[in-house]
Structure formats: C-alpha cells, structure tokens
mmCIF file of C-alpha atoms in Angstrom:
data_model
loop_
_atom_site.group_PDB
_atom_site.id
_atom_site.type_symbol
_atom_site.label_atom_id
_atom_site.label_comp_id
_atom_site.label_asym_id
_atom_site.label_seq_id
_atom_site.Cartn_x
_atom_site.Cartn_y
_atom_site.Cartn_z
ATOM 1 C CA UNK C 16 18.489 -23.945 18.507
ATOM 2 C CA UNK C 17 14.694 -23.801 18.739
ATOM 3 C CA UNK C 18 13.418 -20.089 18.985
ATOM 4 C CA UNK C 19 16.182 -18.413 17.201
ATOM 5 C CA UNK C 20 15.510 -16.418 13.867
ATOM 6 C CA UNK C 21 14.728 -18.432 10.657
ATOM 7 C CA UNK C 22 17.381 -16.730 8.683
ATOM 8 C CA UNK C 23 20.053 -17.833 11.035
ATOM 9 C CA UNK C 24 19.149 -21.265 11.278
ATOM 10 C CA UNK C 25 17.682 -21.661 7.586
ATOM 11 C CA UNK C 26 19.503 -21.593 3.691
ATOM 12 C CA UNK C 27 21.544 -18.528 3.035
ATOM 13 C CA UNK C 28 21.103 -17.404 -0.270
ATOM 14 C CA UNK C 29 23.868 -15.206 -2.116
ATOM 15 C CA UNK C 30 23.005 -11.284 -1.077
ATOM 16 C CA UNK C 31 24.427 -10.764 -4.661
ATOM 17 C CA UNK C 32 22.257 -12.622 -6.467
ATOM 18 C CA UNK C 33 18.988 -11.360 -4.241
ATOM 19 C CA UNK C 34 20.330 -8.087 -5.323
ATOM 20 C CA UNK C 35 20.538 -8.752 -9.080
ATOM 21 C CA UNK C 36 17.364 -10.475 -9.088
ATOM 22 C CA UNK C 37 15.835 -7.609 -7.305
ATOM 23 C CA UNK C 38 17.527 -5.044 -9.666
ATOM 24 C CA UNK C 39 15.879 -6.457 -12.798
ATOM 25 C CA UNK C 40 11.885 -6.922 -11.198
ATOM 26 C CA UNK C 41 12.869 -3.935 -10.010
ATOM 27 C CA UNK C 42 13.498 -2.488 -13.722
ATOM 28 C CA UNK C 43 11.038 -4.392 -15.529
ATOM 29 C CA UNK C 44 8.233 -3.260 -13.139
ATOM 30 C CA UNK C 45 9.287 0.241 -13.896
ATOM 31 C CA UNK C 46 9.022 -0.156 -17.427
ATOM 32 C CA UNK C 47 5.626 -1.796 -17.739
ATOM 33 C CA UNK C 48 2.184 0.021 -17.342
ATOM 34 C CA UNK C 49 1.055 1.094 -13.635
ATOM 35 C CA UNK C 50 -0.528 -2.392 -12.412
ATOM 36 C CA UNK C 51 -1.978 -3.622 -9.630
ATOM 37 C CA UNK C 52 -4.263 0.422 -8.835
ATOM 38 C CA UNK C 53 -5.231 3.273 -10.347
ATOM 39 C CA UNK C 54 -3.660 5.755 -7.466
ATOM 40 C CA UNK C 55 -0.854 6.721 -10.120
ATOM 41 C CA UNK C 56 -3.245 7.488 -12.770
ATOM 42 C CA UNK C 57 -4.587 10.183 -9.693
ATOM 43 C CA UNK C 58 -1.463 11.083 -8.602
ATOM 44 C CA UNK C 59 -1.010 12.124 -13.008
ATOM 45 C CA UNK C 60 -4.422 14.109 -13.080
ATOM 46 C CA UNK C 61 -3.743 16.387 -9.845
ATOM 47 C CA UNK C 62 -0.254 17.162 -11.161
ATOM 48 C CA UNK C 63 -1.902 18.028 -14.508
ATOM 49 C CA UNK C 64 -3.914 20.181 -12.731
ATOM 50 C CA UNK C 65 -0.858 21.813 -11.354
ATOM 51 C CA UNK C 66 0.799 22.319 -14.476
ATOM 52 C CA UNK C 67 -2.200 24.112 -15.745
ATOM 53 C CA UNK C 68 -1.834 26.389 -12.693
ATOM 54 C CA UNK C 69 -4.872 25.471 -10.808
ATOM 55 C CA UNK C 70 -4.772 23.784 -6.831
ATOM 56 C CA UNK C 71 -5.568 19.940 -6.899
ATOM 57 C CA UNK C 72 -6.925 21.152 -3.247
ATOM 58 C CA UNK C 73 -9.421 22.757 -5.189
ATOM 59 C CA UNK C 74 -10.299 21.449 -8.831
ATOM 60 C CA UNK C 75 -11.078 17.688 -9.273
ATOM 61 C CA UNK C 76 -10.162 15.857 -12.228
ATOM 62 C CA UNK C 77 -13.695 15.507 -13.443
ATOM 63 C CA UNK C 78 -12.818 19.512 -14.536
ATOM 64 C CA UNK C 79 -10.111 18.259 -15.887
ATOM 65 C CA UNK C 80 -11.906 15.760 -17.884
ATOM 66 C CA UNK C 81 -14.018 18.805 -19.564
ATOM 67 C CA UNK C 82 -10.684 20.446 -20.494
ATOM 68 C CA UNK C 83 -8.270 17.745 -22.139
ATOM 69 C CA UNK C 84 -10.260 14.867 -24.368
ATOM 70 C CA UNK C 85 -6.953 13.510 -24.592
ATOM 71 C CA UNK C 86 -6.299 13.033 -20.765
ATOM 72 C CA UNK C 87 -9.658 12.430 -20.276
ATOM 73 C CA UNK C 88 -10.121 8.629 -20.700
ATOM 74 C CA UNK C 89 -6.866 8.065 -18.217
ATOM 75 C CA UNK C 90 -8.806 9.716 -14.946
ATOM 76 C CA UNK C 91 -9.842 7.158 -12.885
ATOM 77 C CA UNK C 92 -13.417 6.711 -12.018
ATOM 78 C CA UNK C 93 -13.909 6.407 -8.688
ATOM 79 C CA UNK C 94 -12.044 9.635 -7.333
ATOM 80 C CA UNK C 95 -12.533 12.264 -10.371
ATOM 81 C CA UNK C 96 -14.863 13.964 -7.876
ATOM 82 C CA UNK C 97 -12.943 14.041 -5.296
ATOM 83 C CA UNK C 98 -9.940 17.024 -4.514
ATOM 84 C CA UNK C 99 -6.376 15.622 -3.581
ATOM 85 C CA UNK C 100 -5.530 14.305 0.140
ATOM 86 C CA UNK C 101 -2.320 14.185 -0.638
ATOM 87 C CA UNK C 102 0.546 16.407 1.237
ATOM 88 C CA UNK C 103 2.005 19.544 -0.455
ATOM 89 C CA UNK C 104 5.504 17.487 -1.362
ATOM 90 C CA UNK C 105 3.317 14.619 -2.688
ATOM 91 C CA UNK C 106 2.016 17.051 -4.349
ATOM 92 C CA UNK C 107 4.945 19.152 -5.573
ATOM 93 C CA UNK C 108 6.603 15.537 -6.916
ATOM 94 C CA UNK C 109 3.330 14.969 -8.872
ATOM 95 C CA UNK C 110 3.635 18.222 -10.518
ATOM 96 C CA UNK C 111 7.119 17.507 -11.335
ATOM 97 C CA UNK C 112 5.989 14.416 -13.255
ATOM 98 C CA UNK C 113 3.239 16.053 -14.976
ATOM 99 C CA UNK C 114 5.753 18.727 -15.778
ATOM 100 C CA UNK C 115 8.063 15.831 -17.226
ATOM 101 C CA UNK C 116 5.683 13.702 -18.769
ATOM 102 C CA UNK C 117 2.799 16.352 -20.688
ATOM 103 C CA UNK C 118 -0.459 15.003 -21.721
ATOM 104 C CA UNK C 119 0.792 11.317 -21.879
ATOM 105 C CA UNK C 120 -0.764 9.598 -18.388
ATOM 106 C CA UNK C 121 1.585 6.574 -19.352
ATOM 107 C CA UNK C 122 4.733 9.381 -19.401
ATOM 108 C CA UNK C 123 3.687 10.750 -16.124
ATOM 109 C CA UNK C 124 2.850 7.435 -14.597
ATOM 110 C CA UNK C 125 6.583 6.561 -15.639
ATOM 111 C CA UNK C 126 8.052 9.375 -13.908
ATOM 112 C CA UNK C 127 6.551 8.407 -10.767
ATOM 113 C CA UNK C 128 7.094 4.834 -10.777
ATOM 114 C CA UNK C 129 11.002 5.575 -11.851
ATOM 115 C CA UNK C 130 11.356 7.769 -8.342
ATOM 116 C CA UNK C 131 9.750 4.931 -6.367
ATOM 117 C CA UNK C 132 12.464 2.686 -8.020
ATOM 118 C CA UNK C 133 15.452 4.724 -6.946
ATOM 119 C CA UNK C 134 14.106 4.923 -3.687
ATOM 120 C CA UNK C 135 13.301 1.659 -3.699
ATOM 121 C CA UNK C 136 17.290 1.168 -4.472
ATOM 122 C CA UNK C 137 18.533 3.919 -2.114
ATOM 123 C CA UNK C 138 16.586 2.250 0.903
ATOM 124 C CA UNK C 139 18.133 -1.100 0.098
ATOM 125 C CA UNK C 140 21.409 -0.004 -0.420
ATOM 126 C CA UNK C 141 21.123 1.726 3.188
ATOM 127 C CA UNK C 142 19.686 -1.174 4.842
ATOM 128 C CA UNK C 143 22.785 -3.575 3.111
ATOM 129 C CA UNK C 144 24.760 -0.978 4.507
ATOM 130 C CA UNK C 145 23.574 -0.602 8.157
ATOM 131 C CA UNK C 146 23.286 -4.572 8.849
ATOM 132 C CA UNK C 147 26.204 -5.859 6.932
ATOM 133 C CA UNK C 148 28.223 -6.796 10.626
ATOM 134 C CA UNK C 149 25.144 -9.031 10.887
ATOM 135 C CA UNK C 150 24.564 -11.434 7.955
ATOM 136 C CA UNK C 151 20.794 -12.736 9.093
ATOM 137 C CA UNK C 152 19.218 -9.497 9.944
ATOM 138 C CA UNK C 153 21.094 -8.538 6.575
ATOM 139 C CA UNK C 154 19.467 -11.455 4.533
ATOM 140 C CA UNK C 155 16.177 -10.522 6.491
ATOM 141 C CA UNK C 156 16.137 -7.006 5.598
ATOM 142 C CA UNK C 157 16.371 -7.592 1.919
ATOM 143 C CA UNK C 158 13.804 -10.523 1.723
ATOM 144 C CA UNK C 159 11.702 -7.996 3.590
ATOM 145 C CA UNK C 160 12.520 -4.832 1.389
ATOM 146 C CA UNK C 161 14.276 -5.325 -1.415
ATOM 147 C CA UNK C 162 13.477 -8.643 -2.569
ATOM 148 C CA UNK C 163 9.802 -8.914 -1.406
ATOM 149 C CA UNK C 164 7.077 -9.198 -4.510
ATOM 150 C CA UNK C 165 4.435 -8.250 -2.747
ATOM 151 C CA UNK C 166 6.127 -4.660 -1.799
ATOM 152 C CA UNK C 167 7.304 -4.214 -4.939
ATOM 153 C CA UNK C 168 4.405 -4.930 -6.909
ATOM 154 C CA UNK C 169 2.769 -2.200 -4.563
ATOM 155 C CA UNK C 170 5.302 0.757 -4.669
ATOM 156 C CA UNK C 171 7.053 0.022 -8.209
ATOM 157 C CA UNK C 172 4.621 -1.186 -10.721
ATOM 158 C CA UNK C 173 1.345 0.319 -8.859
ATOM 159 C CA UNK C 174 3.307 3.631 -8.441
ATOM 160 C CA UNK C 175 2.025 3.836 -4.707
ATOM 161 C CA UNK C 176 3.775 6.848 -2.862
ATOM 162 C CA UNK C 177 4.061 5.101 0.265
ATOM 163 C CA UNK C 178 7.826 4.022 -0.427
ATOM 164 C CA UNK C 179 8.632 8.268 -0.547
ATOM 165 C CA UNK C 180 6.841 8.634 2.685
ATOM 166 C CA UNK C 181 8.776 5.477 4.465
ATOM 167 C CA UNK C 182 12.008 6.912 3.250
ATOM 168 C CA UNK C 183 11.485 10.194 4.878
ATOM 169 C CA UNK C 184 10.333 8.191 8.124
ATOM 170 C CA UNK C 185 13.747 6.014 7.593
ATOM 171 C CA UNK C 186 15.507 9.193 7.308
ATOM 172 C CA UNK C 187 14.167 10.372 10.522
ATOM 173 C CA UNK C 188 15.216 7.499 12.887
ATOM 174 C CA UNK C 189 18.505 7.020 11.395
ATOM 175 C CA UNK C 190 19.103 11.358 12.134
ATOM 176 C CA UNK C 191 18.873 10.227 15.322
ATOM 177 C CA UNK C 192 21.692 8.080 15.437
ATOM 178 C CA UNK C 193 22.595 5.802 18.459
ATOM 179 C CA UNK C 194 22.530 7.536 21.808
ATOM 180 C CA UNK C 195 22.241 6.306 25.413
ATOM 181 C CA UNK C 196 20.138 7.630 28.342
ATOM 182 C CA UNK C 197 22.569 9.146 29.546
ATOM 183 C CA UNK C 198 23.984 11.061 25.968
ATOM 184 C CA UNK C 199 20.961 12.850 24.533
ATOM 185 C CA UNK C 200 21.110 13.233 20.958
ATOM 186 C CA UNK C 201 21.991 17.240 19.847
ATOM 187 C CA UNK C 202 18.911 18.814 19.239
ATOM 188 C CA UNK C 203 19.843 19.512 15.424
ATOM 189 C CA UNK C 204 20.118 16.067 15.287
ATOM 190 C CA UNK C 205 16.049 16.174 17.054
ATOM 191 C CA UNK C 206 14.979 19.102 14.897
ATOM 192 C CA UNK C 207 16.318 16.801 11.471
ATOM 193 C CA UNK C 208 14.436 13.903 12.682
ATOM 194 C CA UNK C 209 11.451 15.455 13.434
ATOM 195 C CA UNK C 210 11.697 17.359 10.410
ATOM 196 C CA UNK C 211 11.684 13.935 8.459
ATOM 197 C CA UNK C 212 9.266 12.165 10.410
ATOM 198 C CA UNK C 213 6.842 14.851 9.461
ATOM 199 C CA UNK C 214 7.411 14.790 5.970
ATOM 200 C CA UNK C 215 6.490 11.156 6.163
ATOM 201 C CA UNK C 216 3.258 11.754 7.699
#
C-alpha cells in the first residue's frame, strides 16, 4: 500500500548476511589507519598528556610537541593550540589508550577505534534484539546502524567518539523501560537514565 515503510514493502535482504558483511567492514576499518579526520590523532595527544601526568584542560599538544620528537609529527595542526573540550570520561578513555598504546599515535589510534567497534557491535546486537518481533523496523535499524557506510566510516575508521556518547544516550532511554501515564517509572529507574543521558552529553 502507498505510504507504508519502504522496508515493508521493498526486498528483504538476509539479517545474517547484513550482519556478516557488517562484521568484516566493521573489522577491516578497525585495522586500517584512522581515515576520514584527524580527531583521533587529538583524542592520542591529550591522553599522552595524561599519561605524562599533566591536565589536557590545561596543556595543549603544541607543549607536547616540544617534549616528544617522536609524537611530534602525529599532532594535528589545526588544534595543537587549543586545550581539550572533551568530557572527563572522554577523557579518562583517551588516557586509557595512551596508557595502552605508548608513544605509537597509530597504537593509540587503534585502541580507540577497537572500543568504537565493540560498541559499534554491542549497539547492534541490542537493536537486533529489541526489534526482532518486527522484521522491517529490524531490517531498518541495521541498514541505519549497523550496516550504514557512511556511520561507520565516521565512528570506526575516523575513530570519532560520538558512537560512546550515543551508547550512553541509548542506555538512558532503554533504563527507562516501557511505562504508561498512569505507571510512572521507579525513580532508580529515573536516576539511571538520567545518569546516562548525562554521560552522553
């Protein structure tokens, strides 16, 4: 019928093999140099700057640049002068992948993309979950998420921390769970949700 969703009325590929295909971009775009921006190259510098004890809030990575010739050449141009705007649990996971990868920008780029990836995997795998009474919204969801190039060129091989922040935001609606007006949700169930939401933002 005319007006009704394209994925009901349109081809239905195999959810397997959208999941397989997406499985191995997924991989090789994990495995292959950040592409696409330079963010995780930033994201590598402030967490260097955290393993060397100092606050990203308050060294840039042009003092960085004075300090380690061989990290030096990785900093990316445009925002060496500039401290991080990033939260303190962005901030905390880039330190954890500076911690991981050393002095190698490539090893600490790798760390980050590889967290995207599993959330990436998580968020699909929750979504598949959630919708599988519903075969189109299903098939939408994972053109939208997990199959999408476009997304996954952003938040897997550019290394983008957006994906952490929408799974924290995911996290918070679905700690909500399904009420009606007349059944409020428990407030630990509010406090969670909030909790989440603001991690997100």
């Amino acid at each position: 019928r005319a007006g009704r969703p394209q994925a009901r009325r349109g081809a239905r590929p195999s959810t397997r093999a959208l999941l397989i295909a997406a499985t191995l971009a997924v991989v090789a775009l994990t495995l292959v140099p950040v592409a696409g921006s330079n963010d995780a190259l930033d994201y590598a510098a402030y967490g260097r700057i955290m393993v060397l004890g100092h606050s990203p809030y308050v060294m840039k990575p042009e003092h960085l640049m004075l300090m380690h010739n061989a990290f030096a050449k990785e900093i990316p141009g445009p925002w060496h002068k500039f401290v991080s705007i990033y939260g303190p649990l962005a901030t905390f996971e880039q330190f954890l992948a500076a911690k991981l990868g050393g002095l190698s920008a490539a090893r600490i780029t790798f760390w980050l993309k590889l967290w995207n990836s599993i959330v990436v995997a998580l968020l699909a795998f929750e979504a598949d979950r959630l919708l599988r009474g519903d075969p189109a919204r299903r098939l939408r969801a994972h053109l939208l998420w997990t199959i999408n190039p476009l997304l996954l060129w952003d938040v897997v091989a550019a290394g983008h921390l957006d994906v952490l922040a929408a799974a924290a935001g995911l996290l918070g609606l679905l700690a909500l769970g399904r009420h009606t007006e007349d059944a409020a949700p428990p407030l630990l169930r509010v406090v969670a949700a909030g909790a989440l939401i603001g991690v997100a933002a």
